[in-house]
Amino acid sequence: PVNGIFHEMTIDGRPFLAMAPPAQCLYAVMLYYYYVFTGDRALLREYIVFADKLVRRAGADAIGGLIRGVSLYPDHPEDLEQDGNDLSVFNNSIYFQALRTLERLHGELGDADECEEYRQLAERTRRDFTIRCRQRIFRRAAIARSTPSCTKHRSPTNF
């Protein structure tokens, strides 16, 4: 499918809306578990191409190693004032899992170049995620020190 995995169908059963790119990364994770339990290398070889396409699409406009977009959770991200340029912990966790599983699966298939590519992408994602977490921890600590305990402040929902 051109837009990846569909999320909604029309009344006559045709794909209508595609899942958000980060959600489509779960396909790679599911493929990994299918392979772990069945050992079906032929199916893995056939479907890993689609998994690669989905994960690459999700990471196409990454900022460093992190993907942008409205968080997949909660169901109404507009209530959290998300605008699509957010760096969601939830989305990036799924993306990271997909990178690691594709690294492992390409290793199983002997695809050394793809295995190394996914290893590097996963390490960059881990590094950038760690940097963002530390920045947020330090920022929150500074706010806590400068805010009187009786004053309430709203904490940001994303990095």
Coordinates of C-alpha atoms in Angstrom, one line a residue:
P1 CA 0.0 0.0 0.0
V2 CA 1.2 3.5 -0.9
N3 CA 0.5 5.0 2.6
G4 CA 1.4 1.9 4.6
I5 CA -1.0 0.1 6.9
F6 CA -4.6 1.4 6.9
H7 CA -6.3 2.4 10.1
E8 CA -9.8 2.9 8.8
M9 CA -12.0 1.5 6.0
T10 CA -14.8 2.8 4.0
I11 CA -18.2 1.1 4.3
D12 CA -17.4 -1.1 1.3
G13 CA -14.1 -2.3 2.8
R14 CA -11.6 -0.2 1.0
P15 CA -8.7 1.5 3.0
F16 CA -9.6 5.0 3.9
L17 CA -7.1 6.4 6.4
A18 CA -3.5 5.2 7.0
M19 CA -2.1 4.8 10.5
A20 CA 0.3 7.5 11.7
P21 CA 3.9 6.6 10.6
P22 CA 5.1 5.9 14.2
A23 CA 2.3 3.5 14.8
Q24 CA 3.2 1.7 11.6
C25 CA 6.6 0.9 13.2
L26 CA 4.8 -1.7 15.3
Y27 CA 4.7 -3.8 12.1
A28 CA 8.5 -4.4 12.4
V29 CA 8.1 -5.4 16.0
M30 CA 5.3 -7.8 15.1
L31 CA 7.4 -9.3 12.3
Y32 CA 10.2 -9.8 14.7
Y33 CA 7.9 -11.8 17.1
Y34 CA 6.5 -13.8 14.3
Y35 CA 9.9 -14.8 13.2
V36 CA 11.1 -15.6 16.8
F37 CA 8.2 -18.0 17.3
T38 CA 8.0 -19.6 13.8
G39 CA 11.6 -19.3 12.4
D40 CA 10.0 -18.8 9.0
R41 CA 12.9 -17.2 7.1
A42 CA 11.1 -17.1 3.8
L43 CA 8.3 -15.1 5.2
L44 CA 10.8 -12.8 7.0
R45 CA 12.7 -12.2 3.8
E46 CA 9.5 -11.4 1.9
Y47 CA 8.0 -9.0 4.5
I48 CA 11.1 -7.3 5.9
V49 CA 11.1 -5.1 2.8
F50 CA 7.7 -3.6 3.8
A51 CA 8.8 -3.2 7.4
D52 CA 11.9 -1.3 6.1
K53 CA 9.7 1.0 4.1
L54 CA 7.4 1.8 7.1
V55 CA 10.2 2.5 9.5
R56 CA 12.2 4.6 7.0
R57 CA 9.0 6.6 6.3
A58 CA 8.6 7.2 10.1
G59 CA 12.2 8.4 10.4
A60 CA 12.2 10.5 7.2
D61 CA 12.0 13.9 8.9
A62 CA 13.6 13.0 12.2
I63 CA 15.3 15.7 14.2
G64 CA 18.6 14.0 14.9
G65 CA 17.5 10.6 16.0
L66 CA 14.0 11.5 17.1
I67 CA 10.8 11.5 15.1
R68 CA 8.3 14.4 15.3
G69 CA 4.6 14.2 15.3
V70 CA 1.5 14.3 17.4
S71 CA 1.7 11.6 20.1
L72 CA -0.2 8.4 19.5
Y73 CA -1.4 8.6 23.1
P74 CA -3.6 10.0 24.4
D75 CA -6.4 9.7 21.9
H76 CA -7.0 13.5 21.9
P77 CA -3.5 15.1 21.7
E78 CA -5.0 18.5 20.8
D79 CA -6.1 18.7 24.5
L80 CA -2.4 18.7 25.3
E81 CA -1.8 21.5 22.8
Q82 CA 0.3 19.3 20.5
D83 CA 0.9 20.7 17.0
G84 CA 2.6 17.9 15.1
N85 CA 6.2 19.2 15.8
D86 CA 6.2 17.4 19.2
L87 CA 8.9 14.9 20.2
S88 CA 6.7 12.2 21.8
V89 CA 8.2 9.7 24.3
F90 CA 5.6 7.2 23.2
N91 CA 6.2 7.6 19.5
N92 CA 10.0 7.5 19.8
S93 CA 9.8 4.4 22.0
I94 CA 8.0 2.5 19.2
Y95 CA 10.4 3.9 16.6
F96 CA 13.4 2.8 18.7
Q97 CA 12.0 -0.7 19.1
A98 CA 11.4 -1.0 15.4
L99 CA 15.0 0.1 14.7
R100 CA 16.4 -2.5 17.1
T101 CA 14.2 -5.3 15.8
L102 CA 15.1 -4.5 12.2
E103 CA 18.8 -4.5 13.2
R104 CA 18.4 -7.9 14.6
L105 CA 16.3 -9.3 11.7
H106 CA 18.7 -8.0 9.1
G107 CA 21.5 -9.6 11.1
E108 CA 19.6 -12.9 11.0
L109 CA 19.3 -12.7 7.3
G110 CA 23.0 -11.8 6.8
D111 CA 22.2 -8.3 5.5
A112 CA 25.3 -6.7 7.1
D113 CA 24.8 -3.2 5.6
E114 CA 21.2 -2.9 6.6
C115 CA 22.0 -4.3 10.1
E116 CA 24.7 -1.7 10.6
E117 CA 22.4 1.1 9.3
Y118 CA 19.7 0.2 11.8
R119 CA 22.2 -0.1 14.6
Q120 CA 23.5 3.4 13.9
L121 CA 20.0 4.8 13.7
A122 CA 19.0 3.2 17.0
E123 CA 22.1 4.5 18.7
R124 CA 21.5 8.0 17.5
T125 CA 17.9 7.7 18.7
R126 CA 19.0 6.5 22.1
R127 CA 21.6 9.3 22.3
D128 CA 19.2 12.0 21.4
F129 CA 16.5 10.6 23.6
T130 CA 18.9 10.6 26.6
I131 CA 20.1 14.1 25.9
R132 CA 16.4 15.4 25.7
C133 CA 15.6 13.6 29.0
R134 CA 18.5 15.1 30.8
Q135 CA 17.6 18.6 29.4
R136 CA 14.1 18.2 30.7
I137 CA 15.2 16.9 34.1
F138 CA 17.5 19.9 34.5
R139 CA 14.8 22.3 33.3
R140 CA 12.2 20.8 35.7
A141 CA 14.6 21.0 38.6
A142 CA 15.3 24.7 37.8
I143 CA 11.6 25.4 37.7
A144 CA 11.0 23.6 41.0
R145 CA 13.8 25.6 42.7
S146 CA 12.5 28.9 41.4
T147 CA 8.7 28.2 42.0
P148 CA 7.2 28.6 45.5
S149 CA 5.6 25.4 46.6
C150 CA 2.2 27.0 46.9
T151 CA 2.3 28.1 43.2
K152 CA 1.0 25.6 40.7
H153 CA 2.5 25.4 37.3
R154 CA 1.7 23.3 34.3
S155 CA 4.4 20.9 33.2
P156 CA 4.9 20.3 29.5
T157 CA 3.6 17.1 28.1
N158 CA 6.4 16.5 25.6
F159 CA 10.1 17.4 25.2

